[in-house]
Tab-separated table of C-alpha atoms in Angstrom:
chain	number	residue	atom	x	y	z
L	288	UNK	CA	-5.101	-15.518	14.803
L	289	UNK	CA	-6.753	-12.176	14.104
L	290	UNK	CA	-9.266	-10.112	16.045
L	291	UNK	CA	-11.799	-8.206	13.933
L	292	UNK	CA	-13.567	-5.202	15.491
L	293	UNK	CA	-16.370	-3.662	13.438
L	294	UNK	CA	-17.751	-0.623	15.256
L	295	UNK	CA	-21.204	0.708	14.393
L	296	UNK	CA	-23.084	3.602	15.943
L	297	UNK	CA	-24.373	1.620	18.928
L	298	UNK	CA	-23.143	-1.946	18.564
L	299	UNK	CA	-19.851	-3.675	17.840
L	300	UNK	CA	-19.280	-6.924	15.954
L	301	UNK	CA	-16.288	-8.901	17.196
L	302	UNK	CA	-14.819	-11.868	15.348
L	303	UNK	CA	-11.804	-14.130	15.694
L	304	UNK	CA	-10.259	-15.686	12.596
L	305	UNK	CA	-7.655	-18.412	12.326
L	306	UNK	CA	-6.444	-17.934	8.785
L	307	UNK	CA	-9.671	-17.708	6.788
L	308	UNK	CA	-11.711	-19.730	9.294
L	309	UNK	CA	-14.160	-17.935	11.573
L	310	UNK	CA	-13.589	-19.232	15.109
L	311	UNK	CA	-15.789	-16.855	17.104
L	312	UNK	CA	-18.332	-14.093	16.507
L	313	UNK	CA	-20.363	-11.923	18.863
L	314	UNK	CA	-22.205	-8.615	18.996
L	315	UNK	CA	-21.897	-6.286	21.979
L	316	UNK	CA	-22.979	-2.772	22.871
L	317	UNK	CA	-20.291	-0.181	22.220
L	318	UNK	CA	-20.168	0.723	25.914
L	319	UNK	CA	-19.097	-2.864	26.691
L	320	UNK	CA	-16.380	-3.130	24.061
L	321	UNK	CA	-13.393	-3.250	26.423
L	322	UNK	CA	-14.955	-5.958	28.572
L	323	UNK	CA	-15.792	-8.038	25.496
L	324	UNK	CA	-12.351	-7.603	23.943
L	325	UNK	CA	-10.733	-8.529	27.252
L	326	UNK	CA	-12.806	-11.715	27.458
L	327	UNK	CA	-11.818	-12.668	23.905
L	328	UNK	CA	-8.158	-12.038	24.728
L	329	UNK	CA	-8.392	-14.393	27.696
L	330	UNK	CA	-10.047	-17.108	25.609
L	331	UNK	CA	-7.817	-16.702	22.540
L	332	UNK	CA	-4.519	-15.746	24.154
L	333	UNK	CA	-2.486	-16.309	20.971
L	334	UNK	CA	-4.184	-13.488	19.019
L	335	UNK	CA	-1.507	-11.019	17.923
L	336	UNK	CA	-3.182	-8.657	15.478
L	337	UNK	CA	-6.420	-6.699	15.454
L	338	UNK	CA	-8.177	-4.414	12.991
L	339	UNK	CA	-10.665	-1.711	13.921
L	340	UNK	CA	-13.266	-0.544	11.432
L	341	UNK	CA	-15.218	2.298	12.953
L	342	UNK	CA	-18.324	3.812	11.366
L	343	UNK	CA	-19.180	5.109	14.799
L	344	UNK	CA	-16.459	6.518	17.032
L	345	UNK	CA	-14.320	4.821	19.622
L	346	UNK	CA	-12.673	6.955	22.267
L	347	UNK	CA	-8.914	7.369	22.020
L	348	UNK	CA	-8.564	5.774	25.444
L	349	UNK	CA	-10.509	2.709	24.254
L	350	UNK	CA	-8.260	2.285	21.214
L	351	UNK	CA	-5.188	2.643	23.422
L	352	UNK	CA	-6.561	0.038	25.827
L	353	UNK	CA	-7.110	-2.431	22.984
L	354	UNK	CA	-3.599	-1.695	21.736
L	355	UNK	CA	-2.088	-2.940	24.986
L	356	UNK	CA	-2.862	-6.545	24.053
L	357	UNK	CA	-2.793	-6.454	20.236
L	358	UNK	CA	-0.986	-4.832	17.360
L	359	UNK	CA	-3.861	-2.694	16.049
L	360	UNK	CA	-4.539	-1.576	12.485
L	361	UNK	CA	-7.051	1.288	12.162
L	362	UNK	CA	-8.757	0.961	8.790
L	363	UNK	CA	-8.922	4.189	6.768
L	364	UNK	CA	-8.390	5.476	3.228
L	365	UNK	CA	-4.601	5.322	3.657
L	366	UNK	CA	-4.538	1.609	4.527
L	367	UNK	CA	-2.861	-0.756	2.058
L	368	UNK	CA	-5.772	-2.313	0.138
L	369	UNK	CA	-6.031	-5.229	-2.327
L	370	UNK	CA	-7.754	-3.181	-5.030
L	371	UNK	CA	-7.249	0.032	-7.001
L	372	UNK	CA	-9.594	2.700	-5.687
L	373	UNK	CA	-10.955	4.825	-8.552
L	374	UNK	CA	-13.576	6.572	-6.408
L	375	UNK	CA	-13.355	10.312	-7.110
L	376	UNK	CA	-13.431	11.091	-3.379
L	377	UNK	CA	-11.500	8.141	-1.879
L	378	UNK	CA	-11.218	9.737	1.556
L	379	UNK	CA	-15.011	9.786	1.865
L	380	UNK	CA	-15.445	6.101	1.026
L	381	UNK	CA	-16.797	4.346	4.118
L	382	UNK	CA	-14.633	1.751	5.816
L	383	UNK	CA	-17.526	-0.717	5.611
L	384	UNK	CA	-17.566	-0.406	1.819
L	385	UNK	CA	-13.761	-0.734	1.711
L	386	UNK	CA	-14.028	-4.002	3.641
L	387	UNK	CA	-16.750	-5.381	1.365
L	388	UNK	CA	-14.780	-4.651	-1.801
L	389	UNK	CA	-11.696	-6.250	-0.240
L	390	UNK	CA	-13.683	-9.401	0.505
L	391	UNK	CA	-14.944	-9.544	-3.069
L	392	UNK	CA	-11.494	-9.400	-4.677
L	393	UNK	CA	-10.348	-12.116	-2.283
L	394	UNK	CA	-13.316	-14.463	-2.805
L	395	UNK	CA	-14.040	-13.674	-6.456
L	396	UNK	CA	-10.756	-12.602	-8.072
L	397	UNK	CA	-10.903	-11.463	-11.698
L	398	UNK	CA	-14.706	-11.188	-11.568
L	399	UNK	CA	-16.934	-8.230	-12.326
L	400	UNK	CA	-18.654	-8.085	-8.950
L	401	UNK	CA	-21.537	-6.151	-7.438
L	402	UNK	CA	-21.672	-6.174	-3.628
L	403	UNK	CA	-25.008	-5.259	-2.064
L	404	UNK	CA	-24.997	-4.494	1.659
L	405	UNK	CA	-28.559	-4.423	2.996
L	406	UNK	CA	-28.467	-2.785	6.400
L	407	UNK	CA	-29.399	0.653	7.733
L	408	UNK	CA	-28.650	1.827	4.213
L	409	UNK	CA	-28.472	-0.308	1.094
L	410	UNK	CA	-25.093	0.190	-0.552
L	411	UNK	CA	-24.116	-1.020	-4.003
L	412	UNK	CA	-20.398	-1.351	-4.782
L	413	UNK	CA	-18.901	-2.430	-8.087
L	414	UNK	CA	-15.407	-3.793	-8.666
L	415	UNK	CA	-14.144	-4.847	-12.104
L	416	UNK	CA	-12.396	-8.042	-13.131
L	417	UNK	CA	-9.172	-5.996	-13.009
L	418	UNK	CA	-9.677	-5.248	-9.285
L	419	UNK	CA	-10.636	-1.646	-9.995
L	420	UNK	CA	-13.217	-0.207	-7.607
L	421	UNK	CA	-15.496	2.118	-9.570
L	422	UNK	CA	-18.091	3.223	-7.017
L	423	UNK	CA	-21.762	2.399	-6.659
L	424	UNK	CA	-24.859	3.770	-4.962
L	425	UNK	CA	-26.450	4.372	-1.560
L	426	UNK	CA	-30.165	4.220	-0.797
L	427	UNK	CA	-32.321	3.927	2.343
L	428	UNK	CA	-32.584	0.493	3.936
L	429	UNK	CA	-35.763	-1.323	4.898
L	430	UNK	CA	-36.162	-0.007	8.436
L	431	UNK	CA	-35.139	3.494	7.401
L	432	UNK	CA	-38.006	3.498	4.901
L	433	UNK	CA	-40.473	2.389	7.546
L	434	UNK	CA	-39.125	5.054	9.914
L	435	UNK	CA	-39.350	7.829	7.322
L	436	UNK	CA	-43.003	7.070	6.529
L	437	UNK	CA	-43.815	7.436	10.212
L	438	UNK	CA	-41.582	10.473	10.846
L	439	UNK	CA	-42.514	12.589	7.845
L	440	UNK	CA	-46.269	11.964	7.803
L	441	UNK	CA	-48.981	12.772	10.317
L	442	UNK	CA	-50.895	9.503	10.470
L	443	UNK	CA	-48.822	6.587	9.173
L	444	UNK	CA	-47.775	4.110	11.897
L	445	UNK	CA	-44.253	2.851	12.571
L	446	UNK	CA	-44.118	-0.828	11.618
L	447	UNK	CA	-41.614	-3.646	11.925
L	448	UNK	CA	-40.437	-5.241	8.695
L	449	UNK	CA	-42.775	-7.935	7.376
L	450	UNK	CA	-43.206	-9.746	4.069
L	451	UNK	CA	-46.475	-8.468	2.519
L	452	UNK	CA	-49.172	-11.049	1.845
L	453	UNK	CA	-49.945	-9.486	-1.538
L	454	UNK	CA	-48.669	-6.682	-3.738
L	455	UNK	CA	-52.073	-5.031	-3.304
L	456	UNK	CA	-52.272	-3.790	0.281
L	457	UNK	CA	-55.869	-3.966	1.561
L	458	UNK	CA	-55.138	-1.895	4.688
L	459	UNK	CA	-52.810	0.957	5.615
L	460	UNK	CA	-50.396	-1.441	7.303
L	461	UNK	CA	-50.377	-3.895	4.402
L	462	UNK	CA	-49.951	-1.006	1.956
L	463	UNK	CA	-46.874	0.150	3.847
L	464	UNK	CA	-45.403	-3.366	3.869
L	465	UNK	CA	-46.076	-3.694	0.155
L	466	UNK	CA	-44.574	-0.305	-0.643
L	467	UNK	CA	-41.452	-0.775	1.443
L	468	UNK	CA	-40.599	-4.455	0.973
L	469	UNK	CA	-41.649	-4.943	-2.635
L	470	UNK	CA	-40.140	-1.546	-3.424
L	471	UNK	CA	-36.764	-2.654	-2.035
L	472	UNK	CA	-36.907	-6.041	-3.775
L	473	UNK	CA	-37.709	-4.409	-7.119
L	474	UNK	CA	-34.967	-1.841	-6.556
L	475	UNK	CA	-32.332	-4.498	-5.898
L	476	UNK	CA	-33.445	-6.736	-8.772
L	477	UNK	CA	-33.582	-3.691	-11.048
L	478	UNK	CA	-30.086	-2.534	-10.133
L	479	UNK	CA	-28.713	-6.038	-10.726
L	480	UNK	CA	-30.374	-6.274	-14.143
L	481	UNK	CA	-29.090	-2.826	-15.125
L	482	UNK	CA	-25.523	-3.863	-14.249
L	483	UNK	CA	-25.930	-7.117	-16.184
L	484	UNK	CA	-26.766	-5.203	-19.345
L	485	UNK	CA	-23.205	-3.888	-19.260
L	486	UNK	CA	-21.546	-6.808	-17.472
L	487	UNK	CA	-23.366	-10.062	-18.426
L	488	UNK	CA	-20.918	-12.180	-16.404
L	489	UNK	CA	-21.673	-10.231	-13.223
L	490	UNK	CA	-21.185	-11.893	-9.826
L	491	UNK	CA	-23.580	-10.576	-7.156
L	492	UNK	CA	-23.071	-10.803	-3.388
L	493	UNK	CA	-25.755	-9.883	-0.867
L	494	UNK	CA	-24.705	-9.184	2.704
L	495	UNK	CA	-25.747	-7.116	5.722
L	496	UNK	CA	-28.336	-7.407	8.457
L	497	UNK	CA	-31.310	-7.915	6.102
L	498	UNK	CA	-29.613	-10.653	4.048
L	499	UNK	CA	-31.750	-13.506	5.376
L	500	UNK	CA	-35.004	-11.575	4.955
L	501	UNK	CA	-34.290	-10.471	1.375
L	502	UNK	CA	-32.265	-13.298	-0.162
L	503	UNK	CA	-35.120	-15.802	-0.629
L	504	UNK	CA	-37.398	-13.171	-2.152
L	505	UNK	CA	-35.064	-11.791	-4.826
L	506	UNK	CA	-35.488	-12.947	-8.412
L	507	UNK	CA	-31.825	-12.493	-9.278
L	508	UNK	CA	-29.144	-15.132	-8.680
L	509	UNK	CA	-26.934	-14.049	-5.782
L	510	UNK	CA	-24.384	-15.294	-3.260
L	511	UNK	CA	-25.758	-14.548	0.222
L	512	UNK	CA	-23.078	-14.098	2.901
L	513	UNK	CA	-23.912	-12.211	6.115
L	514	UNK	CA	-20.253	-12.335	7.257
L	515	UNK	CA	-18.791	-10.805	4.097
L	516	UNK	CA	-17.711	-7.560	5.773
L	517	UNK	CA	-15.903	-9.426	8.557
L	518	UNK	CA	-14.147	-11.579	5.963
L	519	UNK	CA	-13.016	-8.433	4.160
L	520	UNK	CA	-11.604	-6.925	7.338
L	521	UNK	CA	-9.750	-10.142	8.070
L	522	UNK	CA	-8.277	-10.153	4.558
L	523	UNK	CA	-7.138	-6.524	4.885
L	524	UNK	CA	-5.448	-7.386	8.179
L	525	UNK	CA	-3.779	-10.419	6.579
L	526	UNK	CA	-2.247	-8.455	3.716
L	527	UNK	CA	-1.035	-5.752	6.102
L	528	UNK	CA	0.590	-8.182	8.551
L	529	UNK	CA	1.600	-10.981	6.159
L	530	UNK	CA	-0.248	-13.489	8.343
């Protein structure tokens, strides 16, 4: 069994996999990570290996504490990966994007694949049918767009994400919802269609925190999988431990 630790800026996703099967998943605040990991260790005593993917930063003492109960792999650009990384600056490629590409070559081998991660940012990552990672794009996510309209203007309110009732906003709030949500939907559909002009057989995966909100509203055909990043981390751990 494997323990997956995905560290964000404030929160941590923890998952337990038996082979490819997800046995347990939870989200905890980063300050509670040791207590949560300890509880998982008590419940799943046979876990041997763990992987840490850290966009935020864990303290050295926290990593050492986790390492007392598990053989820990820290994901970085030097980790053995299941794809050829052709990114011009491989050391700057985020560990979250590394995990997503790894999941894609595991789930969709020999496919031209576009992975869209809709979270704080929206990332686009493309891997060829020859398992060559080419790169992609990064743009602001839904909530970041709402936040920026409030932060960088004098009078626009800060709103929570909501599907607009019509493309034509008949109030300031509805205009913001229309601009942000329909703007993101058109961006994603547009990016997919642009890729399909070059790769007609394209496979598209949508993942991330806004998957559920966006997936039913997109025009393009996609595979929606909110656990794709965790699956990628588990696969990386498997190929580095032979388990």
